[in-house]
Short mmCIF file of C-alpha atoms and ligand atoms in Angstrom, two decimals:
data_model
loop_
_atom_site.label_atom_id
_atom_site.label_comp_id
_atom_site.label_asym_id
_atom_site.label_seq_id
_atom_site.Cartn_x
_atom_site.Cartn_y
_atom_site.Cartn_z
CA MET A 1 34.84 148.11 103.94
CA LYS A 2 33.14 147.41 100.68
CA GLN A 3 33.89 144.13 98.96
CA ARG A 4 33.93 143.84 95.20
CA VAL A 5 32.11 140.75 93.92
CA LEU A 6 32.35 139.65 90.30
CA VAL A 7 30.02 136.88 89.16
CA ALA A 8 30.70 135.09 85.86
CA SER A 9 28.12 132.77 84.32
CA ASN A 10 26.89 131.85 80.87
CA ARG A 11 23.28 132.87 81.46
CA GLY A 12 22.85 136.18 83.21
CA PRO A 13 20.18 137.74 85.39
CA VAL A 14 18.61 139.60 82.48
CA SER A 15 17.59 138.55 78.98
CA TYR A 16 16.41 140.97 76.30
CA GLN A 17 13.59 140.89 73.76
CA PHE A 18 12.93 143.14 70.78
CA GLY A 19 9.63 145.01 70.87
CA ALA A 20 7.55 145.49 67.70
CA ASP A 21 9.25 148.89 67.21
CA GLY A 22 12.74 147.36 67.60
CA SER A 23 13.18 148.67 71.15
CA LEU A 24 14.76 146.42 73.76
CA THR A 25 13.12 145.26 76.96
CA GLY A 26 14.84 143.17 79.58
CA ARG A 27 13.39 140.59 81.92
CA ARG A 28 14.86 138.28 84.53
CA GLY A 29 16.77 135.30 83.12
CA GLY A 30 15.41 131.87 84.07
CA GLY A 31 16.80 128.86 85.93
CA GLY A 32 17.81 127.81 89.42
CA MET A 33 21.35 129.20 89.22
CA ILE A 34 20.07 132.70 88.39
CA ALA A 35 17.54 132.61 91.22
CA GLY A 36 20.13 131.42 93.75
CA VAL A 37 22.89 133.86 92.79
CA ALA A 38 20.60 136.89 92.23
CA ASP A 39 18.74 136.44 95.51
CA GLY A 40 22.00 135.75 97.33
CA LEU A 41 23.56 138.94 95.92
CA ALA A 42 20.47 140.99 96.79
CA ALA A 43 20.90 139.94 100.42
CA LEU A 44 24.44 141.42 100.49
CA GLY A 45 22.98 144.90 100.17
CA PRO A 46 25.21 147.99 99.85
CA GLN A 47 28.23 146.32 101.52
CA ALA A 48 29.07 144.76 98.14
CA ASP A 49 29.95 146.36 94.82
CA VAL A 50 28.75 143.72 92.36
CA THR A 51 29.09 143.19 88.62
CA TRP A 52 27.63 140.12 86.89
CA ILE A 53 29.41 139.10 83.70
CA CYS A 54 27.41 136.87 81.36
CA ALA A 55 27.14 135.94 77.69
CA ALA A 56 24.73 137.49 75.21
CA LEU A 57 22.47 134.54 74.34
CA SER A 58 20.29 135.99 71.59
CA ASP A 59 20.27 138.69 68.91
CA ALA A 60 18.41 140.99 71.31
CA ASP A 61 21.05 140.35 74.00
CA ARG A 62 23.78 141.15 71.45
CA ALA A 63 22.08 144.40 70.53
CA ALA A 64 21.82 145.32 74.22
CA ALA A 65 25.49 144.39 74.78
CA ARG A 66 26.56 146.61 71.85
CA GLN A 67 24.40 149.47 73.10
CA ALA A 68 25.94 149.26 76.58
CA ALA A 69 29.48 149.06 75.14
CA SER A 70 28.97 152.24 73.10
CA THR A 71 27.65 154.19 76.10
CA PRO A 72 30.55 154.84 78.50
CA GLY A 73 29.76 153.86 82.06
CA ALA A 74 26.50 152.14 81.11
CA ALA A 75 25.76 148.62 82.23
CA GLY A 76 22.68 146.51 81.75
CA ASP A 77 20.59 145.89 84.79
CA GLY A 78 19.38 142.54 86.09
CA ASP A 79 17.05 143.10 89.02
CA GLY A 80 19.20 145.99 90.24
CA ILE A 81 22.48 144.15 89.64
CA PRO A 82 24.90 145.79 87.16
CA VAL A 83 25.39 143.38 84.28
CA ARG A 84 28.14 143.21 81.69
CA MET A 85 27.03 141.12 78.73
CA LEU A 86 29.72 139.68 76.49
CA ASP A 87 29.07 139.77 72.77
CA ILE A 88 31.04 136.61 71.94
CA PRO A 89 31.15 135.88 68.16
CA PRO A 90 28.09 133.72 67.34
CA ASP A 91 30.03 130.77 65.92
CA THR A 92 32.37 130.69 68.93
CA PHE A 93 29.42 130.93 71.30
CA ASP A 94 27.47 128.22 69.46
CA ARG A 95 30.37 125.75 69.50
CA ALA A 96 31.28 126.48 73.14
CA TYR A 97 27.71 126.51 74.52
CA ASN A 98 25.88 123.97 72.36
CA ASN A 99 28.64 121.57 71.37
CA VAL A 100 31.03 121.53 74.33
CA ALA A 101 29.02 122.71 77.35
CA ASN A 102 25.57 121.30 76.58
CA SER A 103 26.20 118.36 74.24
CA THR A 104 29.36 117.12 75.93
CA LEU A 105 29.93 118.32 79.50
CA TRP A 106 26.24 118.30 80.45
CA PHE A 107 25.85 114.78 79.01
CA LEU A 108 29.04 113.69 80.79
CA HIS A 109 28.06 114.86 84.27
CA HIS A 110 24.47 113.60 83.94
CA LEU A 111 25.63 110.25 82.48
CA LEU A 112 23.42 110.78 79.43
CA PHE A 113 25.58 109.40 76.60
CA ASP A 114 24.23 106.62 74.43
CA THR A 115 27.76 105.17 74.38
CA PRO A 116 27.52 102.86 71.33
CA ASN A 117 27.05 106.06 69.31
CA GLN A 118 28.18 108.98 71.42
CA PRO A 119 30.44 110.74 72.22
CA ARG A 120 32.69 110.90 69.16
CA PHE A 121 35.72 113.13 69.61
CA GLY A 122 37.14 113.85 66.15
CA LEU A 123 38.56 116.89 64.41
CA GLU A 124 35.27 118.76 64.53
CA PHE A 125 35.22 118.44 68.30
CA ARG A 126 38.79 119.78 68.44
CA ARG A 127 37.46 122.91 66.69
CA ASP A 128 34.63 123.11 69.22
CA TRP A 129 37.19 122.85 71.98
CA GLN A 130 39.14 125.82 70.57
CA ALA A 131 35.88 127.78 70.76
CA TYR A 132 35.39 126.70 74.38
CA LEU A 133 38.90 128.03 75.11
CA ALA A 134 38.11 131.34 73.40
CA TYR A 135 34.77 131.62 75.22
CA ASN A 136 36.46 131.07 78.61
CA GLU A 137 39.15 133.60 77.63
CA ALA A 138 36.50 136.21 76.85
CA PHE A 139 35.13 135.80 80.37
CA ALA A 140 38.59 135.86 81.95
CA ASP A 141 39.46 139.06 80.05
CA ALA A 142 36.26 140.72 81.23
CA VAL A 143 36.83 139.62 84.85
CA ALA A 144 40.40 140.96 84.77
CA GLN A 145 39.26 144.25 83.26
CA GLU A 146 36.45 144.70 85.81
CA ALA A 147 38.85 143.81 88.63
CA ARG A 148 41.23 146.56 87.56
CA THR A 149 38.67 149.31 87.08
CA ARG A 150 37.66 149.63 90.75
CA ALA A 151 40.16 148.81 93.50
CA PRO A 152 38.10 147.52 96.43
CA SER A 153 38.96 148.32 100.03
CA GLY A 154 37.41 145.07 101.25
CA GLY A 155 38.99 142.78 98.68
CA LEU A 156 37.89 141.18 95.46
CA ARG A 157 35.95 137.94 95.20
CA VAL A 158 35.29 136.23 91.87
CA LEU A 159 32.43 133.73 91.72
CA ILE A 160 32.56 131.60 88.55
CA GLN A 161 29.54 129.43 87.82
CA ASP A 162 29.17 126.06 86.16
CA TYR A 163 30.58 123.72 83.53
CA HIS A 164 30.60 126.40 80.84
CA LEU A 165 33.48 128.08 82.64
CA CYS A 166 35.75 125.32 83.97
CA LEU A 167 38.85 126.83 82.36
CA ALA A 168 38.15 130.36 83.55
CA PRO A 169 39.55 130.13 87.12
CA ARG A 170 43.06 129.35 85.81
CA MET A 171 42.78 132.06 83.14
CA VAL A 172 41.57 134.65 85.68
CA ARG A 173 44.40 133.79 88.06
CA GLU A 174 46.96 134.14 85.26
CA ARG A 175 45.54 137.50 84.20
CA LEU A 176 45.25 139.01 87.67
CA GLY A 177 48.53 137.87 89.17
CA ASP A 178 49.08 140.08 92.22
CA ALA A 179 47.95 143.18 90.37
CA ALA A 180 44.48 143.35 91.88
CA GLY A 181 45.89 143.45 95.40
CA GLY A 182 44.43 140.09 96.32
CA ALA A 183 41.42 138.16 95.13
CA GLY A 184 39.57 135.04 96.11
CA ILE A 185 38.43 132.91 93.20
CA ALA A 186 35.59 130.41 93.58
CA HIS A 187 34.04 128.03 91.11
CA PHE A 188 30.60 126.54 91.75
CA CYS A 189 29.15 123.62 89.79
CA HIS A 190 25.35 123.46 89.75
CA THR A 191 25.43 120.06 88.06
CA PRO A 192 26.46 116.65 89.33
CA TRP A 193 30.03 115.56 88.63
CA ALA A 194 30.88 112.39 86.70
CA PRO A 195 32.74 109.55 88.45
CA PRO A 196 36.33 109.00 87.17
CA ASP A 197 35.57 106.01 84.91
CA TYR A 198 32.88 107.98 83.07
CA TYR A 199 34.87 111.23 83.12
CA ARG A 200 37.60 109.36 81.24
CA LEU A 201 35.35 109.32 78.16
CA LEU A 202 36.75 112.81 77.52
CA PRO A 203 39.95 113.10 75.48
CA GLU A 204 42.83 112.98 77.97
CA GLU A 205 44.11 116.52 77.37
CA MET A 206 40.64 118.06 77.68
CA GLY A 207 39.72 116.12 80.80
CA ARG A 208 42.98 117.29 82.39
CA ALA A 209 42.52 120.90 81.25
CA LEU A 210 39.05 121.17 82.81
CA LEU A 211 40.27 119.90 86.19
CA ASP A 212 43.43 122.01 86.00
CA GLY A 213 41.28 125.06 85.25
CA MET A 214 39.03 124.51 88.25
CA LEU A 215 41.94 123.77 90.59
CA ALA A 216 43.23 127.31 90.08
CA ALA A 217 40.22 128.42 92.17
CA ASP A 218 40.60 128.80 95.93
CA ARG A 219 37.27 127.04 96.44
CA ALA A 220 35.27 124.65 94.29
CA GLY A 221 31.67 124.23 95.42
CA PHE A 222 28.98 121.62 94.76
CA HIS A 223 25.40 121.18 95.94
CA ALA A 224 25.89 117.65 97.28
CA GLY A 225 28.68 115.61 98.85
CA ARG A 226 28.43 112.95 96.12
CA TRP A 227 29.37 115.43 93.39
CA ALA A 228 32.21 116.94 95.43
CA LEU A 229 33.57 113.46 96.14
CA ALA A 230 33.42 112.49 92.45
CA PHE A 231 35.30 115.70 91.61
CA VAL A 232 38.14 115.09 94.06
CA GLN A 233 38.34 111.47 92.89
CA CYS A 234 38.79 112.75 89.31
CA CYS A 235 41.47 115.18 90.52
CA ALA A 236 43.38 112.31 92.18
CA ALA A 237 42.87 109.72 89.42
CA ILE A 238 43.39 111.92 86.37
CA LEU A 239 45.75 114.66 87.52
CA GLY A 240 47.47 112.81 90.35
CA ALA A 241 46.52 115.71 92.65
CA ASP A 242 46.93 115.29 96.37
CA VAL A 243 43.53 115.00 98.09
CA ALA A 244 43.03 115.25 101.85
CA ALA A 245 39.73 115.11 103.69
CA ALA A 246 39.24 118.21 105.87
CA GLY A 247 36.10 117.76 107.96
CA PRO A 248 33.09 117.94 105.66
CA ALA A 249 35.30 119.33 102.86
CA TRP A 250 38.47 118.36 101.00
CA ARG A 251 41.77 120.09 100.35
CA VAL A 252 43.19 119.38 96.91
CA THR A 253 46.81 120.35 96.32
CA TYR A 254 47.93 120.68 92.73
CA ARG A 255 50.75 122.68 91.13
CA GLY A 256 51.55 124.11 94.58
CA HIS A 257 48.10 125.57 95.07
CA VAL A 258 45.43 124.43 97.50
CA THR A 259 41.76 124.33 96.50
CA GLU A 260 39.13 123.73 99.15
CA VAL A 261 36.33 121.59 97.76
CA ALA A 262 33.15 122.19 99.73
CA VAL A 263 29.44 121.39 99.75
CA HIS A 264 26.86 124.18 99.79
CA PRO A 265 23.30 122.89 99.25
CA LEU A 266 20.96 125.50 97.79
CA GLY A 267 17.44 125.69 99.20
CA VAL A 268 14.71 128.29 98.73
CA ASP A 269 13.68 131.61 100.22
CA ALA A 270 10.46 130.21 101.68
CA PRO A 271 8.88 133.51 102.92
CA ALA A 272 9.48 135.22 99.54
CA LEU A 273 8.15 132.21 97.63
CA ARG A 274 4.98 132.06 99.74
CA GLU A 275 4.52 135.80 99.32
CA ARG A 276 4.81 135.48 95.52
CA ALA A 277 2.26 132.65 95.55
CA ARG A 278 -0.29 134.95 97.23
CA ALA A 279 -0.30 137.31 94.21
CA GLY A 280 -3.39 137.63 92.02
CA ASP A 281 -1.91 135.98 88.91
CA VAL A 282 -1.05 132.83 90.89
CA ARG A 283 -4.44 132.78 92.64
CA ALA A 284 -6.21 133.00 89.28
CA HIS A 285 -4.32 129.89 88.10
CA VAL A 286 -5.07 128.12 91.38
CA GLY A 287 -8.79 128.71 90.75
CA ALA A 288 -8.66 127.54 87.13
CA LEU A 289 -6.57 124.44 87.82
CA ARG A 290 -8.74 123.44 90.79
CA GLN A 291 -11.86 123.83 88.70
CA ALA A 292 -10.38 121.65 85.96
CA ALA A 293 -9.27 118.95 88.43
CA GLY A 294 -12.44 119.01 90.55
CA ASP A 295 -12.02 117.14 93.83
CA ARG A 296 -9.53 114.69 92.34
CA ARG A 297 -6.03 114.16 93.76
CA ILE A 298 -3.33 116.12 91.93
CA ILE A 299 0.15 114.86 91.01
CA VAL A 300 2.45 117.68 89.86
CA ARG A 301 5.74 117.75 88.01
CA ILE A 302 7.49 120.90 86.75
CA ASP A 303 10.68 120.71 84.74
CA ARG A 304 12.57 122.09 81.83
CA THR A 305 12.02 119.69 78.91
CA GLU A 306 15.47 118.37 79.61
CA LEU A 307 16.81 114.88 78.96
CA SER A 308 18.13 114.52 82.51
CA LYS A 309 14.73 115.31 84.02
CA ASN A 310 13.40 111.89 82.95
CA ILE A 311 9.94 113.14 82.04
CA ALA A 312 9.16 110.24 79.69
CA ARG A 313 9.80 107.61 82.40
CA GLY A 314 7.78 109.69 84.85
CA LEU A 315 4.83 109.61 82.43
CA ALA A 316 5.37 105.88 81.92
CA ALA A 317 5.13 105.44 85.70
CA TYR A 318 1.85 107.38 85.78
CA ARG A 319 0.56 105.20 82.96
CA GLU A 320 1.56 102.07 84.90
CA LEU A 321 -0.17 103.42 88.01
CA LEU A 322 -3.43 103.82 86.08
CA ALA A 323 -3.01 100.41 84.41
CA THR A 324 -2.19 98.41 87.54
CA ARG A 325 -4.28 100.30 90.11
CA PRO A 326 -7.60 101.01 88.45
CA GLN A 327 -8.93 102.48 91.72
CA TRP A 328 -7.16 105.71 90.80
CA ARG A 329 -8.82 106.06 87.40
CA GLY A 330 -11.06 109.11 87.45
CA ARG A 331 -9.74 110.07 90.89
CA VAL A 332 -6.42 111.66 90.02
CA VAL A 333 -5.09 114.29 87.59
CA HIS A 334 -1.44 114.65 86.64
CA LEU A 335 -0.30 118.21 85.91
CA ALA A 336 2.98 117.98 83.97
CA PHE A 337 4.46 121.35 83.08
CA ALA A 338 7.54 120.91 80.92
CA TYR A 339 8.81 124.26 79.73
CA PRO A 340 11.07 124.57 76.65
CA SER A 341 14.83 124.15 76.91
CA ARG A 342 17.82 124.12 74.53
CA SER A 343 15.72 123.76 71.40
CA ALA A 344 18.87 124.39 69.33
CA LEU A 345 19.82 120.76 70.02
CA ALA A 346 18.18 117.95 68.00
CA GLU A 347 18.15 115.62 71.03
CA TYR A 348 16.05 118.12 72.98
CA ARG A 349 13.57 118.63 70.13
CA ALA A 350 13.20 114.86 69.75
CA TYR A 351 12.75 114.48 73.52
CA THR A 352 9.99 117.11 73.57
CA ASP A 353 8.23 115.21 70.75
CA LEU A 354 8.54 111.96 72.71
CA VAL A 355 7.10 113.54 75.86
CA LEU A 356 4.15 114.96 73.90
CA ARG A 357 3.53 111.60 72.20
CA VAL A 358 3.54 109.64 75.47
CA GLY A 359 1.22 112.26 76.97
CA LEU A 360 -1.27 111.89 74.12
CA GLU A 361 -1.19 108.10 74.45
CA ILE A 362 -2.03 108.29 78.16
CA ASN A 363 -5.06 110.49 77.55
CA GLU A 364 -6.20 108.30 74.64
CA GLU A 365 -5.82 105.12 76.67
CA PHE A 366 -7.45 106.21 79.93
CA GLY A 367 -9.33 109.48 79.32
CA THR A 368 -13.13 109.52 79.52
CA ALA A 369 -15.81 112.04 78.61
CA ASP A 370 -15.43 113.76 81.99
CA TRP A 371 -11.85 112.96 82.95
CA GLU A 372 -8.57 114.04 81.35
CA PRO A 373 -5.92 112.06 83.27
CA LEU A 374 -2.97 114.20 82.15
CA VAL A 375 -2.63 117.95 81.62
CA LEU A 376 0.69 118.33 79.81
CA GLU A 377 1.93 121.83 78.92
CA VAL A 378 5.19 122.65 77.17
CA LYS A 379 5.01 126.45 77.59
CA ASP A 380 6.71 128.34 80.39
CA ASP A 381 4.28 129.99 82.82
CA TYR A 382 5.83 130.75 86.21
CA PRO A 383 2.61 131.82 88.02
CA ARG A 384 0.89 128.67 86.75
CA SER A 385 3.79 126.54 88.03
CA LEU A 386 3.49 128.12 91.49
CA ALA A 387 -0.25 127.49 91.41
CA ALA A 388 0.31 123.82 90.57
CA CYS A 389 2.68 123.49 93.55
CA ALA A 390 0.05 125.08 95.79
CA LEU A 391 -2.49 122.44 94.73
CA ALA A 392 -0.17 119.41 94.73
CA ASP A 393 -1.06 116.31 96.73
CA VAL A 394 2.00 114.62 95.25
CA MET A 395 5.13 116.11 93.66
CA LEU A 396 6.99 113.85 91.25
CA VAL A 397 10.68 114.74 90.80
CA ASN A 398 12.49 111.82 89.15
CA PRO A 399 15.64 113.07 87.37
CA ILE A 400 18.19 110.61 86.02
CA ARG A 401 20.71 112.81 87.83
CA ASP A 402 20.46 116.40 89.00
CA GLY A 403 22.88 118.81 90.71
CA MET A 404 20.27 119.82 93.32
CA ASN A 405 16.66 120.37 92.12
CA LEU A 406 14.67 123.31 93.42
CA VAL A 407 11.20 122.03 92.44
CA ALA A 408 11.55 119.24 95.02
CA GLN A 409 11.91 122.00 97.60
CA GLU A 410 9.44 124.55 96.24
CA GLY A 411 6.61 121.98 96.11
CA PRO A 412 6.51 121.21 99.85
CA VAL A 413 7.00 124.91 100.72
CA LEU A 414 4.02 125.97 98.59
CA SER A 415 1.62 123.03 98.84
CA GLU A 416 -1.44 124.17 100.74
CA ARG A 417 -2.61 120.75 101.94
CA GLY A 418 0.88 119.31 102.34
CA CYS A 419 2.25 117.20 99.48
CA ALA A 420 4.03 113.88 99.41
CA LEU A 421 7.31 113.97 97.48
CA VAL A 422 8.33 111.14 95.14
CA LEU A 423 12.01 111.91 94.60
CA SER A 424 14.80 110.37 92.56
CA ARG A 425 17.64 109.14 94.73
CA GLU A 426 19.93 110.63 92.04
CA ALA A 427 18.90 114.26 92.69
CA GLY A 428 21.34 116.26 94.80
CA ALA A 429 18.33 117.30 96.90
CA ALA A 430 17.94 113.67 98.01
CA ALA A 431 20.92 114.23 100.31
CA THR A 432 18.91 116.66 102.42
CA LEU A 433 15.30 115.50 101.77
CA ALA A 434 15.67 111.69 101.92
CA ALA A 435 14.15 111.22 105.38
CA ASP A 436 10.74 112.64 104.45
CA ALA A 437 10.52 111.84 100.71
CA LEU A 438 9.68 108.58 98.95
CA LEU A 439 12.95 107.83 97.17
CA VAL A 440 12.99 105.99 93.85
CA ASN A 441 15.47 104.64 91.35
CA PRO A 442 14.71 106.91 88.36
CA PHE A 443 15.15 104.05 85.88
CA ASP A 444 12.64 101.81 87.66
CA VAL A 445 9.23 102.71 86.26
CA THR A 446 7.41 100.10 88.35
CA GLU A 447 9.02 101.31 91.58
CA THR A 448 8.05 104.88 90.63
CA ALA A 449 4.46 103.81 89.95
CA ASP A 450 4.38 102.07 93.35
CA ALA A 451 5.72 105.21 95.02
CA LEU A 452 3.03 107.31 93.32
CA HIS A 453 0.43 104.91 94.70
CA ARG A 454 1.91 105.10 98.21
CA ALA A 455 2.03 108.89 97.96
CA LEU A 456 -1.59 109.14 96.82
CA ALA A 457 -2.76 106.71 99.52
CA MET A 458 -0.72 108.32 102.32
CA PRO A 459 -2.88 109.29 105.33
CA ASP A 460 -3.49 113.06 105.50
CA ASP A 461 -1.68 113.58 108.79
CA GLU A 462 1.44 111.71 107.63
CA ARG A 463 1.47 113.65 104.35
CA ARG A 464 1.17 116.96 106.17
CA ARG A 465 3.86 116.01 108.67
CA ARG A 466 6.29 114.95 105.95
CA ALA A 467 5.57 118.07 103.86
CA ALA A 468 6.20 120.34 106.85
CA ALA A 469 9.54 118.61 107.50
CA LEU A 470 10.51 118.84 103.81
CA ALA A 471 9.59 122.54 103.73
CA ALA A 472 11.64 123.22 106.87
CA THR A 473 14.67 121.49 105.32
CA ALA A 474 14.26 123.46 102.07
CA ALA A 475 13.98 126.73 103.98
CA ALA A 476 17.14 126.06 105.99
CA ASP A 477 19.50 126.87 103.08
CA PRO A 478 18.07 130.01 101.44
CA PRO A 479 20.08 131.72 98.67
CA ALA A 480 21.30 134.41 101.09
CA ARG A 481 22.93 131.76 103.25
CA TRP A 482 24.15 129.72 100.27
CA LEU A 483 26.00 132.69 98.78
CA GLY A 484 26.92 134.32 102.10
CA ASP A 485 28.65 131.14 103.33
CA GLN A 486 30.66 130.89 100.12
CA LEU A 487 31.78 134.51 100.30
CA ALA A 488 32.65 134.26 103.98
CA ALA A 489 34.80 131.19 103.31
CA LEU A 490 36.56 132.83 100.39
CA ARG A 491 39.35 134.90 101.83
CA PRO A 492 40.33 137.59 99.35
CA SER A 493 44.05 137.57 100.15
CA ARG A 494 45.43 134.46 98.56
CA LEU A 495 45.94 135.55 94.99
CA GLY A 496 49.21 134.28 93.65
CA SER A 497 49.59 131.72 96.45
O1 F6P B 1 21.09 123.16 86.64
C1 F6P B 1 22.36 123.42 86.25
C2 F6P B 1 22.41 124.59 85.32
O2 F6P B 1 23.69 124.81 84.83
C3 F6P B 1 21.99 125.86 85.98
O3 F6P B 1 23.05 126.50 86.54
C4 F6P B 1 21.35 126.58 84.85
O4 F6P B 1 20.16 127.11 85.32
C5 F6P B 1 21.09 125.56 83.79
O5 F6P B 1 21.60 124.38 84.20
C6 F6P B 1 21.65 125.96 82.47
O6 F6P B 1 20.73 125.81 81.51
P1 F6P B 1 20.68 126.68 80.21
O7 F6P B 1 21.49 125.95 79.18
O8 F6P B 1 19.24 126.72 79.84
O9 F6P B 1 21.21 128.02 80.53
#
């Protein structure tokens, strides 16, 4: 029996570019969510009939979406997965994605607000909120339409991703009713979740609507127990929902419907990652980076240039390491690869400038004729990132707060000599990796500098032992398992319950 699986997410598995002649070429969309869902879907094989619904994010995506819409039966293709791209009006998309999802909900769940100044919920935000409603409706309409076009023998499962689409589960349930012959609806949040006191920064009606939307799902998933707990606490405190612990999960009853809230940590497909790292393009970068670093120790960090990733404090910690422990001067190189993110937002542009400025200061302060202490790159280069992981003696992953964090897992899997991991206690990955990482408070620069020193000075056999344990933990929850477990737990027969 074939199951029908509909995925809905803002960013999809393919993104388009215009060629010089105006033609369109697609390539895989970036980010941990895409990797997890796409690899998880690939593992389902022919037993699943999948469509991935996503938003057009650029002019080239819009052109591709229009082309597909005018060709009956055509769908875009993301790594073999049929894709339906939604051409949401640009102003609606901009307000929903940039103003509500990224500037408000992302800041909320990562505790990023500078509260004397932000947030400010006035009339303009009410307009943004209307756009967020319309954006979620566009996805719900598309899900309902897809659900009706092919009646599945093995049931329908709808997998809705992330904070962009908190309202969509309720809207999908309302649209489908019993018409689809039964569907299981899941929502998965790849971010942390804010604790109730912080969540209450949102205007009352919007805070309630987001929770109400998610509680129309049959399952709500998170990467770590902390985020799931914060979510159920919000449901109880803000909606007055009934919350009962059920083993490692929770059952939340609201408006007569039960939502299971569960934890599914996402790890990496270690064999596939190692295989990719053996390719020629990665090996060429390994050679070049090793030549540049010589026989010095290598500290690696790889992030989006994202406020929550805490890159500036990480660089400050490296600076403090060099200032307070002069024995490392000339003996270590820090590779910091910070690829561009959300440049439509002023805060992100300013943050990138700050990171570049701090980087320059470090090289000016400590660099010598034959030693560049910091190699800071702000361009995306996936093979180079894999090469850096292969060479790492130390991985630095110090987010202010992070839903999971895949780099903390990829580093130990790929490092050829075994790396030590300096990890923020506020990353979701700390829940699984704590025993073998050096945990730090991401706000404590001195503690982070001390941890870098301990990591650099760690005896080889201890470093190798810890890296092997970290890699084994990361490999235990590959995308196939992460997605397979969610689908298996999502019974497709409870629609309308
Ligand atoms: O890490 C959480 C997450 O929502 C991922 O699901 C996704 O990769 C990313 O953040 C979204 O970022 P962007 O705005 O660049 O699509």
